[in-house]
Coordinates of C-alpha atoms in Angstrom, one line a residue:
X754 CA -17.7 0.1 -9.3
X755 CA -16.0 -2.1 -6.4
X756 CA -16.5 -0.7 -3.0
X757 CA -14.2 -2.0 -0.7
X758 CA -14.5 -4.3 3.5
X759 CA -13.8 -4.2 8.3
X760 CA -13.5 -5.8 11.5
X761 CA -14.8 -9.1 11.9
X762 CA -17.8 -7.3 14.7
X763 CA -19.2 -5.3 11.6
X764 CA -19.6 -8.2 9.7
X765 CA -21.6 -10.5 12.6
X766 CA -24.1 -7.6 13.3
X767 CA -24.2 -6.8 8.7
X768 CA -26.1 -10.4 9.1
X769 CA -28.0 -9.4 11.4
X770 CA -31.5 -9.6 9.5
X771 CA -33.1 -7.6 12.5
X772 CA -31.8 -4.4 11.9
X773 CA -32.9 -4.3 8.2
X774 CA -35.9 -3.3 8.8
X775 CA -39.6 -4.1 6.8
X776 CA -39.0 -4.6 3.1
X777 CA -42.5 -3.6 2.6
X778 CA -42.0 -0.5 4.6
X779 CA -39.1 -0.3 2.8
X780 CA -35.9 2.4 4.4
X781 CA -37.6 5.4 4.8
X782 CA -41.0 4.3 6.0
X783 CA -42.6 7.5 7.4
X784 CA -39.9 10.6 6.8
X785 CA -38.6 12.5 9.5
X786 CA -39.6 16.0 9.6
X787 CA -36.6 17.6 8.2
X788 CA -36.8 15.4 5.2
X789 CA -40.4 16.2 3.9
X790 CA -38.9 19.6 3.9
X791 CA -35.2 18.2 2.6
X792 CA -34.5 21.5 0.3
X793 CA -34.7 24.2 2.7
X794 CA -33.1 22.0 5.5
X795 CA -30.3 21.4 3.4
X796 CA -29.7 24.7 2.7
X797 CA -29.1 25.8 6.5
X798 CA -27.3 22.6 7.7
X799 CA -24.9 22.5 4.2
X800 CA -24.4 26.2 4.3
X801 CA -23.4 29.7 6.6
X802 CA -26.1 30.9 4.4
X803 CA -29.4 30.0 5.2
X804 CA -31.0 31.9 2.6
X805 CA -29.1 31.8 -0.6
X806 CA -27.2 29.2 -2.6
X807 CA -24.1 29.3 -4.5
X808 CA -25.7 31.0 -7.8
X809 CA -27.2 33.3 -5.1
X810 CA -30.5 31.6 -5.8
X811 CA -33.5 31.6 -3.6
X812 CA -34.3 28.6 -2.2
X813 CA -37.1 26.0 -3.4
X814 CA -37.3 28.3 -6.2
X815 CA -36.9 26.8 -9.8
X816 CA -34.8 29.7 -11.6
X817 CA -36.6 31.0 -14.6
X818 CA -35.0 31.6 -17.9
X819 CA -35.9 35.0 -19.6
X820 CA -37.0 34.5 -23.3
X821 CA -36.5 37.4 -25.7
X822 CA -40.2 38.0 -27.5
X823 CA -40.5 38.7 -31.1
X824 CA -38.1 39.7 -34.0
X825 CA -36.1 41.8 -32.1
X826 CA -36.3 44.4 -34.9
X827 CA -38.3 46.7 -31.6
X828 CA -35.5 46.5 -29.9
X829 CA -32.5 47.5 -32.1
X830 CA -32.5 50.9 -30.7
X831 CA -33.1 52.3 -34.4
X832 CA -36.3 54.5 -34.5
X833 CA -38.8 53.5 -37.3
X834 CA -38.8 55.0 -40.8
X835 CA -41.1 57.9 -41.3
X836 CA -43.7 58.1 -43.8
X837 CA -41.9 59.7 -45.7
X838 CA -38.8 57.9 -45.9
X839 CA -40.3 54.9 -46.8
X840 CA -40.8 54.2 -50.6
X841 CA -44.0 53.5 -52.0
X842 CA -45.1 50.1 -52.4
X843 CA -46.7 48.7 -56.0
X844 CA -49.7 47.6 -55.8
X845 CA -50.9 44.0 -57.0
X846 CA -54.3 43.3 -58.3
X847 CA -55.6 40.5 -55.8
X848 CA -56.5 38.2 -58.5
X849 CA -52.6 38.0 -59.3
X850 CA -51.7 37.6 -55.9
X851 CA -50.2 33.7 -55.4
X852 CA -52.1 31.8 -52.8
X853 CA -50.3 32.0 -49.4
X854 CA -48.7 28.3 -48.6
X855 CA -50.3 26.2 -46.6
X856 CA -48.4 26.1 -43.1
X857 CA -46.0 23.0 -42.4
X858 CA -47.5 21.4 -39.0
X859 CA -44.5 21.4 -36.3
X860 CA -43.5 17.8 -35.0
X861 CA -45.5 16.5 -32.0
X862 CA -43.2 16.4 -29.2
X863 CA -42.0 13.0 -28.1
X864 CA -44.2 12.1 -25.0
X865 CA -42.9 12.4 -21.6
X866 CA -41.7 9.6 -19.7
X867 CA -43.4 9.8 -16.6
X868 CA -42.4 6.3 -15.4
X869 CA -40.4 5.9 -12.4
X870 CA -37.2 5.6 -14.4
X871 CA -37.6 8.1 -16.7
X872 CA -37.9 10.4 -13.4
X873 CA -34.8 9.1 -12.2
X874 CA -33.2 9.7 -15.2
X875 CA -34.7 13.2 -15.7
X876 CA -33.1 13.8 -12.4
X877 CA -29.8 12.2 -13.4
X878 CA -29.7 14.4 -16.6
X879 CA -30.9 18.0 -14.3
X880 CA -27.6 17.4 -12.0
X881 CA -25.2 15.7 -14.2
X882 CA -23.7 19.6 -14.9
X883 CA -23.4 20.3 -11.2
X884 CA -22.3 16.8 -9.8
X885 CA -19.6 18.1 -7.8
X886 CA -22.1 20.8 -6.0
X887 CA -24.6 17.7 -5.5
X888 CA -21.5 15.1 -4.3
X889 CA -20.5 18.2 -1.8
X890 CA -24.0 18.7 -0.7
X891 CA -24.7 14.9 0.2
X892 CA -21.6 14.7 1.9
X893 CA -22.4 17.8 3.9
X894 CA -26.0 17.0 4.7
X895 CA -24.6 13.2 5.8
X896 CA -21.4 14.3 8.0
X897 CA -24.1 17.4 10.0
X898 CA -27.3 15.3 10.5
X899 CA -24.8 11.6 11.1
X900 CA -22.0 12.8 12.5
X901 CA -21.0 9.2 13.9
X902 CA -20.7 8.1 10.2
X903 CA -18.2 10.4 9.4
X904 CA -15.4 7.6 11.5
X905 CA -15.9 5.4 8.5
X906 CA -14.5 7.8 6.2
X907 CA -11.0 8.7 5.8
X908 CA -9.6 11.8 6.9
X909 CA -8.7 12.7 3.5
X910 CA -11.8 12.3 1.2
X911 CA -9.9 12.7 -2.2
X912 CA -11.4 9.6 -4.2
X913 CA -13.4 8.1 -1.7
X914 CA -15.3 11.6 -1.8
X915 CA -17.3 10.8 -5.0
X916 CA -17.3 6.8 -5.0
X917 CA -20.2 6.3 -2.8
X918 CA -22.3 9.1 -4.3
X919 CA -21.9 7.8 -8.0
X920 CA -22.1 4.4 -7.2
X921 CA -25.8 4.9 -6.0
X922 CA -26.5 7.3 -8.7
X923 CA -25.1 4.3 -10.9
X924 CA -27.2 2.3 -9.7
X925 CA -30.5 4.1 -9.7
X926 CA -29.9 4.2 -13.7
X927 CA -30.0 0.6 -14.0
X928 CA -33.4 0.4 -12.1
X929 CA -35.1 -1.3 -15.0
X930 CA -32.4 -3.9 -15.4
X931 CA -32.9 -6.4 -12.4
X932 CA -30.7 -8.8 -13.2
X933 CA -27.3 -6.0 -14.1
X934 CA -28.1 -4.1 -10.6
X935 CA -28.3 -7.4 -8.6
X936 CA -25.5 -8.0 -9.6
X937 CA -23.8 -4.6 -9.5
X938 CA -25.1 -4.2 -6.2
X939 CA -24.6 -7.5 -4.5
X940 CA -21.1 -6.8 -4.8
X941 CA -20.8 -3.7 -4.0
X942 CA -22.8 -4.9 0.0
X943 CA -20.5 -7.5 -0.1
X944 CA -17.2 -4.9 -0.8
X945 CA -19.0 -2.6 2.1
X946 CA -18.9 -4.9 4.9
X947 CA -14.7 -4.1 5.4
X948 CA -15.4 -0.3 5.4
X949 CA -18.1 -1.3 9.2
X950 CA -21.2 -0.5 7.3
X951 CA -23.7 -1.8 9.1
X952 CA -27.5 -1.8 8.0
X953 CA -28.6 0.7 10.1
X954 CA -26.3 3.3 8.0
X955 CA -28.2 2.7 5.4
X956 CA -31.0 5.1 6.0
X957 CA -29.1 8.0 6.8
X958 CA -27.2 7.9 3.5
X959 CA -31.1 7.8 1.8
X960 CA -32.2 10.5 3.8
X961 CA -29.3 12.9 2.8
X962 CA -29.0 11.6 -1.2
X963 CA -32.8 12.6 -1.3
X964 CA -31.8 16.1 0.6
X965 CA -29.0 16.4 -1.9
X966 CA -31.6 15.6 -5.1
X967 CA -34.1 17.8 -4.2
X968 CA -32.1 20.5 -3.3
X969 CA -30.3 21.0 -6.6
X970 CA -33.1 19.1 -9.1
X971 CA -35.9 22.0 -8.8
X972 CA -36.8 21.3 -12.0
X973 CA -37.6 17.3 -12.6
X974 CA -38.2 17.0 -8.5
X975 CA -41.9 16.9 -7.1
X976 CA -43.8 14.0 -5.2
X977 CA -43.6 11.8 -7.9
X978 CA -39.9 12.2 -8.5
X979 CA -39.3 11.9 -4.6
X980 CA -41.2 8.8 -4.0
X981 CA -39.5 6.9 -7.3
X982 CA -36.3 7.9 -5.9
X983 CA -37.2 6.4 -2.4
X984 CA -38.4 3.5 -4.1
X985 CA -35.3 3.0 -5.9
X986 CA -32.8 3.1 -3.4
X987 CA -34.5 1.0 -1.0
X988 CA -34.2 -1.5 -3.4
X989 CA -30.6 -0.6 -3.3
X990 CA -30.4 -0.6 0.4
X991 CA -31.9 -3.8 0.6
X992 CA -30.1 -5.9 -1.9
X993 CA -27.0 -4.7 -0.5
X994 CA -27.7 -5.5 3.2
X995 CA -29.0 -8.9 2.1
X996 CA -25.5 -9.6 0.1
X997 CA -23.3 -8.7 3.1
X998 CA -25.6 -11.0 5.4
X999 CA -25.2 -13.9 3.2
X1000 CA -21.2 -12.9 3.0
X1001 CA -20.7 -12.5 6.5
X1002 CA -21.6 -16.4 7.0
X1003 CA -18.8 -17.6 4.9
X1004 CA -16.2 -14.9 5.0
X1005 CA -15.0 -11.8 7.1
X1006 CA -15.5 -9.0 6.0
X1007 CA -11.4 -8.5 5.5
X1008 CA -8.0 -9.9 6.1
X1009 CA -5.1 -9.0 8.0
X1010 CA -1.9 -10.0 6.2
X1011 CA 1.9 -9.8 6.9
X1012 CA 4.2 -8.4 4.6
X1013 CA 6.9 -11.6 4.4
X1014 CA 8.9 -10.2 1.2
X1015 CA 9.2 -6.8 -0.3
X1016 CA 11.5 -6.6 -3.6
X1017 CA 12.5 -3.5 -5.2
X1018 CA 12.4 -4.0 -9.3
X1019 CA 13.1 -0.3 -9.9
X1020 CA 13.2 2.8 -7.6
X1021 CA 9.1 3.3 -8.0
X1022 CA 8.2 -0.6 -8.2
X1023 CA 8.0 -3.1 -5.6
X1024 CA 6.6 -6.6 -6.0
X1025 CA 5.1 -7.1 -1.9
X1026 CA 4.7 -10.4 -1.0
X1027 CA 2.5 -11.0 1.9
X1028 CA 0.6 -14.2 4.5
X1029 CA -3.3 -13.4 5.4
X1030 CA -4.1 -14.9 8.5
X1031 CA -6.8 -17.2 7.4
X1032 CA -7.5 -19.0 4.0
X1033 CA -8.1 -16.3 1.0
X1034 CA -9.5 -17.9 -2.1
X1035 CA -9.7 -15.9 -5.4
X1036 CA -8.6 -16.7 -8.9
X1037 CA -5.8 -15.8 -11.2
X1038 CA -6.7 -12.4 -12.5
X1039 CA -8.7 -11.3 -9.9
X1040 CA -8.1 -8.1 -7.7
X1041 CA -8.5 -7.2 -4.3
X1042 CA -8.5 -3.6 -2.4
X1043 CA -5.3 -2.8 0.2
X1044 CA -5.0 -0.9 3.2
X1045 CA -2.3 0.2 4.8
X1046 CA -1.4 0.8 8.4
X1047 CA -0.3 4.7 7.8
X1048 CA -3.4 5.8 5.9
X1049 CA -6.8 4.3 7.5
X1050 CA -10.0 4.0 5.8
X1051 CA -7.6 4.3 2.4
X1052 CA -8.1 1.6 0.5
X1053 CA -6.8 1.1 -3.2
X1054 CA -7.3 -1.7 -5.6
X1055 CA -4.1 -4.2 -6.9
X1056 CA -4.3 -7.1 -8.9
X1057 CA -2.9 -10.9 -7.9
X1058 CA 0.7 -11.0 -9.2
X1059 CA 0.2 -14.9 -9.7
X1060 CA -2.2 -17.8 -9.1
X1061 CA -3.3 -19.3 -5.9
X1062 CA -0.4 -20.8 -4.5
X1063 CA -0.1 -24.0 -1.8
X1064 CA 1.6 -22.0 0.9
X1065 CA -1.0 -19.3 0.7
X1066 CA 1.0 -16.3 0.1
X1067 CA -0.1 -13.5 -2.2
X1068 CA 2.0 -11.2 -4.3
X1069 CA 1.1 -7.7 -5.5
X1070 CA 3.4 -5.1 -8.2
X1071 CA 3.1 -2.1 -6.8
X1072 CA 3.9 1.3 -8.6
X1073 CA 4.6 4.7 -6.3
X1074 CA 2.5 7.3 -8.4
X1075 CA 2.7 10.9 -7.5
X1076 CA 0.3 11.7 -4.7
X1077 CA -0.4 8.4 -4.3
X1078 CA -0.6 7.5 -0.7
X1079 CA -1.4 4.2 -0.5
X1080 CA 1.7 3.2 -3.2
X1081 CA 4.1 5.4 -1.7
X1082 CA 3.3 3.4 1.4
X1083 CA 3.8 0.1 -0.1
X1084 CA 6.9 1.0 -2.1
X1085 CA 8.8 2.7 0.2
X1086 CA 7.8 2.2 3.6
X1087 CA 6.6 -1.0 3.8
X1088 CA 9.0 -3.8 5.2
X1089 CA 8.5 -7.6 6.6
X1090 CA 6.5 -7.7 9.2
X1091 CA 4.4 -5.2 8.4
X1092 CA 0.2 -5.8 8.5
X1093 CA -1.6 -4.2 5.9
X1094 CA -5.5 -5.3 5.4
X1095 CA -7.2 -7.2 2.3
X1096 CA -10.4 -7.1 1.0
X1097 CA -12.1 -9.4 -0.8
X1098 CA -11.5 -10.6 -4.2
X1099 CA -13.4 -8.9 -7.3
X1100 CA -13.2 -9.1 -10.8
X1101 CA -13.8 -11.3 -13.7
X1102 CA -10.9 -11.0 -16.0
X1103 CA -10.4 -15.1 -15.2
X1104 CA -9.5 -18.2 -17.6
X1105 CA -12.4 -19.8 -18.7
X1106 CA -11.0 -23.4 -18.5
X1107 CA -14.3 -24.7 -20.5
X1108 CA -12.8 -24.0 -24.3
X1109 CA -10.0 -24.8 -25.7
X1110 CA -9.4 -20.9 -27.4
X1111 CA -6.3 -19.1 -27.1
X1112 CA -5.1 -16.3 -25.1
X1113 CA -4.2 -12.7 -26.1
X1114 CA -2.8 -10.8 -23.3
X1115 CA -2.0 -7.1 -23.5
X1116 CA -0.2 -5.9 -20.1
X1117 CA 1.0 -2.1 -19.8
X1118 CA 3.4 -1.6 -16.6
X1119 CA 2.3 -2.9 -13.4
X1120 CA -0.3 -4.6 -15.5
X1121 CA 1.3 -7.2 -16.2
X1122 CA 0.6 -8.7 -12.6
X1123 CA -2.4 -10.6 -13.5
X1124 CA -1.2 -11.7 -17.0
X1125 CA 1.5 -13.4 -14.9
X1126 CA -1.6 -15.3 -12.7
X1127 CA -3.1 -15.9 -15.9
X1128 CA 0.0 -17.7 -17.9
X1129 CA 0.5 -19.2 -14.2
X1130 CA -3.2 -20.4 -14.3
X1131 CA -2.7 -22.2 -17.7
X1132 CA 0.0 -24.1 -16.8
X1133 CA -1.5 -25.3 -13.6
X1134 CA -4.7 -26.6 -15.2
X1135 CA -2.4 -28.9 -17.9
X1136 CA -4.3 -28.2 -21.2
X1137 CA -1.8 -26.5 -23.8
X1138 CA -3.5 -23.9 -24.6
X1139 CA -2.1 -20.8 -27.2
X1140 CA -1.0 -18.2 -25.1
X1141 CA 0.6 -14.9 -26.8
X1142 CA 1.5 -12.2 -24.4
X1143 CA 2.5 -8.1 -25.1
X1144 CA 4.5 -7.0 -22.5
X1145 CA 4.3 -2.6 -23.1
X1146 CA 6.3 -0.3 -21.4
X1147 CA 7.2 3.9 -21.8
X1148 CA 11.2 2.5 -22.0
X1149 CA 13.2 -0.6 -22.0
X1150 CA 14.1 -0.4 -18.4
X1151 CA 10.7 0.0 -17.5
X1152 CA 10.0 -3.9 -18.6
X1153 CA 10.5 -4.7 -15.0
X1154 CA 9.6 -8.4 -15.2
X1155 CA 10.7 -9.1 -18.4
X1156 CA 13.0 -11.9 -17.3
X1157 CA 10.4 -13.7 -15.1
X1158 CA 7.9 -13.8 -18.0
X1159 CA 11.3 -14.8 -21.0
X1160 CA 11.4 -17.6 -18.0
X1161 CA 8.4 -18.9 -18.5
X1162 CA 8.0 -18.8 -22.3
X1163 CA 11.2 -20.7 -22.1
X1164 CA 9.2 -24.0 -20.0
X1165 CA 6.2 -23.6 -22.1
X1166 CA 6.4 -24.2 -25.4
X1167 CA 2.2 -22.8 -25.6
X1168 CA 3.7 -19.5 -24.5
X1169 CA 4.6 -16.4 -26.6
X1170 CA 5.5 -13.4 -24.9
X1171 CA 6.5 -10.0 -27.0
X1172 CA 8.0 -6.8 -25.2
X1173 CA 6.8 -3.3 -26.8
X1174 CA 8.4 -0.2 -26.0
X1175 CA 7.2 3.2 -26.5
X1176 CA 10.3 4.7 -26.9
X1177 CA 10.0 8.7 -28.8
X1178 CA 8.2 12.1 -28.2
X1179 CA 4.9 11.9 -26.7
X1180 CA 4.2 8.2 -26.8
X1181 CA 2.1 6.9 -23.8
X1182 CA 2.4 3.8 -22.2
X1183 CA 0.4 1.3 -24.5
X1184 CA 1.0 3.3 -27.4
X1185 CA 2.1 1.4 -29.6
X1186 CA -0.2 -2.2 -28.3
X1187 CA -2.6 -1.8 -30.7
X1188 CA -0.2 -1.2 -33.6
X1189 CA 1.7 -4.4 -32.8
X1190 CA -0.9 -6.4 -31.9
X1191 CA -2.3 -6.0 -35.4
X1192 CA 1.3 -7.3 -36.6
X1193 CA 0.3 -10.9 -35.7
X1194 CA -2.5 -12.8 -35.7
X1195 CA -5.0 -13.5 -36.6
X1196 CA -7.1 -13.3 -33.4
X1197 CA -10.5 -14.7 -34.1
X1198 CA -10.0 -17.7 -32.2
X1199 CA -8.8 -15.9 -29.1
X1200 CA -9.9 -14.5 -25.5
X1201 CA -8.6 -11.4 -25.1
X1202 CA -7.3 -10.2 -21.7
X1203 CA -6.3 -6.1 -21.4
X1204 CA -4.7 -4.7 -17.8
X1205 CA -2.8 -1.6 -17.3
X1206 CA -3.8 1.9 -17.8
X1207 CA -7.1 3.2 -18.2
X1208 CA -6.2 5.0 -21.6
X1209 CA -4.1 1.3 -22.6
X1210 CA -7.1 -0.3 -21.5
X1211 CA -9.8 1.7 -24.0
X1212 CA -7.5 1.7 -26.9
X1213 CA -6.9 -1.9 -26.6
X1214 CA -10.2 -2.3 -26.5
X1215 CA -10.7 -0.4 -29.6
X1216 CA -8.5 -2.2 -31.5
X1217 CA -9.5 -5.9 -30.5
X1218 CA -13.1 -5.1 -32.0
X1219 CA -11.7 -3.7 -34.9
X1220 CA -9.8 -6.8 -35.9
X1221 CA -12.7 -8.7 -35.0
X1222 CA -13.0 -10.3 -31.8
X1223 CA -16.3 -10.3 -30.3
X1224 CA -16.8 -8.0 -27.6
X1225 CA -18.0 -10.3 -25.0
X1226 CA -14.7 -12.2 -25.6
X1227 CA -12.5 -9.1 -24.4
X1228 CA -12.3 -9.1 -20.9
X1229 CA -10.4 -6.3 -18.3
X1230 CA -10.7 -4.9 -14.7
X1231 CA -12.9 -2.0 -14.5
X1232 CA -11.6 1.4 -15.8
X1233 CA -13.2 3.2 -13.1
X1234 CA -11.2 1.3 -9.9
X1235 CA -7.8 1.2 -12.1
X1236 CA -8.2 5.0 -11.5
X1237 CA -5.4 6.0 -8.5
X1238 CA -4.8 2.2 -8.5
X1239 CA -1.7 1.8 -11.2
X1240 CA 0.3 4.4 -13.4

């Protein structure tokens, strides 16, 4: 999950190692008073009533499940036989009576993982049902006890509501793989730095995750299962802070950049064309998160409509989706002139220029964007590689940049490029990908490259391993941030 970057201030005092605090006191060191007692704090700061929750629960009481005991026959409301009524039983000589079988010994019970990530994960599993309550509780807790931190949230909290509260929970599930949450983490510190997080924040979102986790985890939370989850997310914190300090003495922690061109292709897609004030290196592929000037603190992520260019400018395709404010903005109010902020680049669906395979490239609608940057990247680097390219769309019209990629297959000769409509009742965009994809081939000596849709992008994905190319061969953006990014 990419987080995000802002002001070039934020990012001088990020590296500043000072206000990181001891990493063998780690974030919390000694808890303020309202922590040690987080559950019943929580409940008067996150609610009018101090006394009840939502079920109309007590309070730092685990509710207790009533068991029914016995066969139930006692209970059916039907008064026993009497004597009379019941028929005499026949008596059997107790030498003929067959030996009782011997009972079946129940299954020992799988032992408890008391480790420090099996707590975690016991926790994970208690409020996985309620995550909304939990998300709405952490929030609440952060926004009453930190009420400065609330400025570096946007007004309207409709996806950036959950991504902070899931990425941490995300990450505290990969606590036992070091090497997957330095990574995970490292970029998400570095993706911070453009929103002003600062290290001192960093506390303050502990202190209210553990008020959240305790508050609606009765059942897996104790002193154990508080101090693994301190634990874990000052290793979180910590990584983090030390990512954006290492970032903040190479880059800033965002871009302004000018809108120079803005194109209609359609009445919903524009491609925006824009100049960032100082040098921004990425590669083809690669996405980056926007911000517009009419919705602060909203950012949303769009891929690289082409590879790094010599006069520095950066293209994007941009789709106006219902209730999407950040699109809307760039589609139909954004002209030249215009300054809109960048974060930095993320992503690893990039040309590995070390083997000579082929490419198969599935693009769905605005998807198509960084399969252009990738065809683009080819060309640059000069080795004629095997390049075949489906182009999907709901409708013919909607194959918006058809002629710019015909253009190119016509100059390269390594270049295939195949338009797929989903024309008929019910088909989704992508529909019909995997069905011509297994048309052609085969594939076994190809990369595979998927962008578009989330649902394009898991049935593509599907397929591909079905006809055999190796997983770690299939590369894509991350479902998760396409979400509210493209149609």
């Amino acid at each position: 999950m990419d987080a995000p970057t802002t002001g070039s201030a934020g990012g001088d005092r990020s590296g500043d190692s000072s206000g990181g605090g001891s990493r063998s006191a780690g974030w919390f060191g000694t808890s303020p008073p309202h922590h040690r007692n987080a559950q019943h704090g929580g409940e008067r700061e996150g609610r009018q009533d101090g006394h009840r929750d939502a079920e109309g629960r007590t309070p730092g009481r685990p509710f207790t499940q009533i068991r029914l005991v016995g066969s139930g026959a006692h209970r059916s409301g039907t008064a026993p036989d009497s004597p009379a009524q019941v028929p005499p039983q026949r008596q059997v000589p107790p030498q003929a009576a067959a030996p009782a079988p011997a009972p079946t010994p129940a299954p020992a019970p799988a032992p408890e993982d008391t480790s420090d990530v099996g707590l975690l994960r016991r926790t994970m599993a208690e409020i996985e049902p309620i995550a909304d309550k939990v998300t709405s509780h952490f929030y609440s807790l952060l926004f009453l006890r930190h009420p400065d931190l609330r400025a570096l949230f946007p007004a309207a909290m409709d996806t950036q509501r959950d991504r902070l509260f899931k990425a941490l929970l995300t990450a505290a599930t990969h606590a036992d793989d070091p090497a997957t949450l330095a990574t995970y983490l490292s970029h998400l510190g570095r993706g911070h730095r453009k929103y002003g997080t600062l290290p001192e924040h960093y506390p303050a979102v502990g202190e209210c995750l553990i008020g959240a986790l305790s508050h609606y985890a009765p059942r897996s939370w104790g002193p154990r299962a508080e101090s693994a989850w301190v634990a874990a997310y000052t290793t979180i914190s910590q990584i983090m802070i030390d990512a954006a300090a290492e970032d903040a003495l190479r880059a800033p922690a965002s871009w302004r950049a000018e809108v120079v061109a803005h194109d209609m292709r359609t009445p919903d897609i524009a491609v925006v064309t824009v100049r960032p004030d100082q040098p921004y290196p990425f590669l083809a592929g690669q996405y980056t998160a926007l911000e517009t000037p009419w919705w602060p603190r909203i950012w949303r992520h769009y891929s690289f409509a082409g590879a790094p260019r010599s006069d520095g400018l950066l293209s994007f395709h941009v789709k106006a989706v219902p209730a999407g404010w950040v699109s809307n903005a760039l589609v139909h109010r954004a002209r030249p002139g215009d300054v809109i902020q960048l974060g930095p680049p993320a992503g690893s669906m990039t040309v590995d220029h070390s083997t000579d395979n082929g490419l198969l490239c599935l693009g769905g609608g605005t998807g198509i964007a960084p399969i252009k940057a990738l065809v683009e990247d080819v060309a640059q680097h000069g080795r004629h590689r095997s390049v075949q390219v489906f182009y999907g769309a709901r409708r013919g019209h909607d194959l918006y940049d058809i002629e710019t990629m015909l253009r190119m297959q016509q100059s390269h000769p390594w270049l295939s490029v195949r338009p797929v409509v989903d024309d008929g009742p019910g088909g989704g965009l992508g529909a019909r990908l995997p069905e011509a994809v297994y048309e052609y081939g085969p594939w076994h000596t190809y990369d595979a490259y998927l962008s578009g849709p989330p649902g394009m992008i898991r049935r593509g994905v599907d397929t591909l391993v079905d006809i055999g190319i190796p997983a770690h061969r299939i590369r894509h953006d991350s479902i998760e941030e396409l979400v509210g990014a493209r149609n």
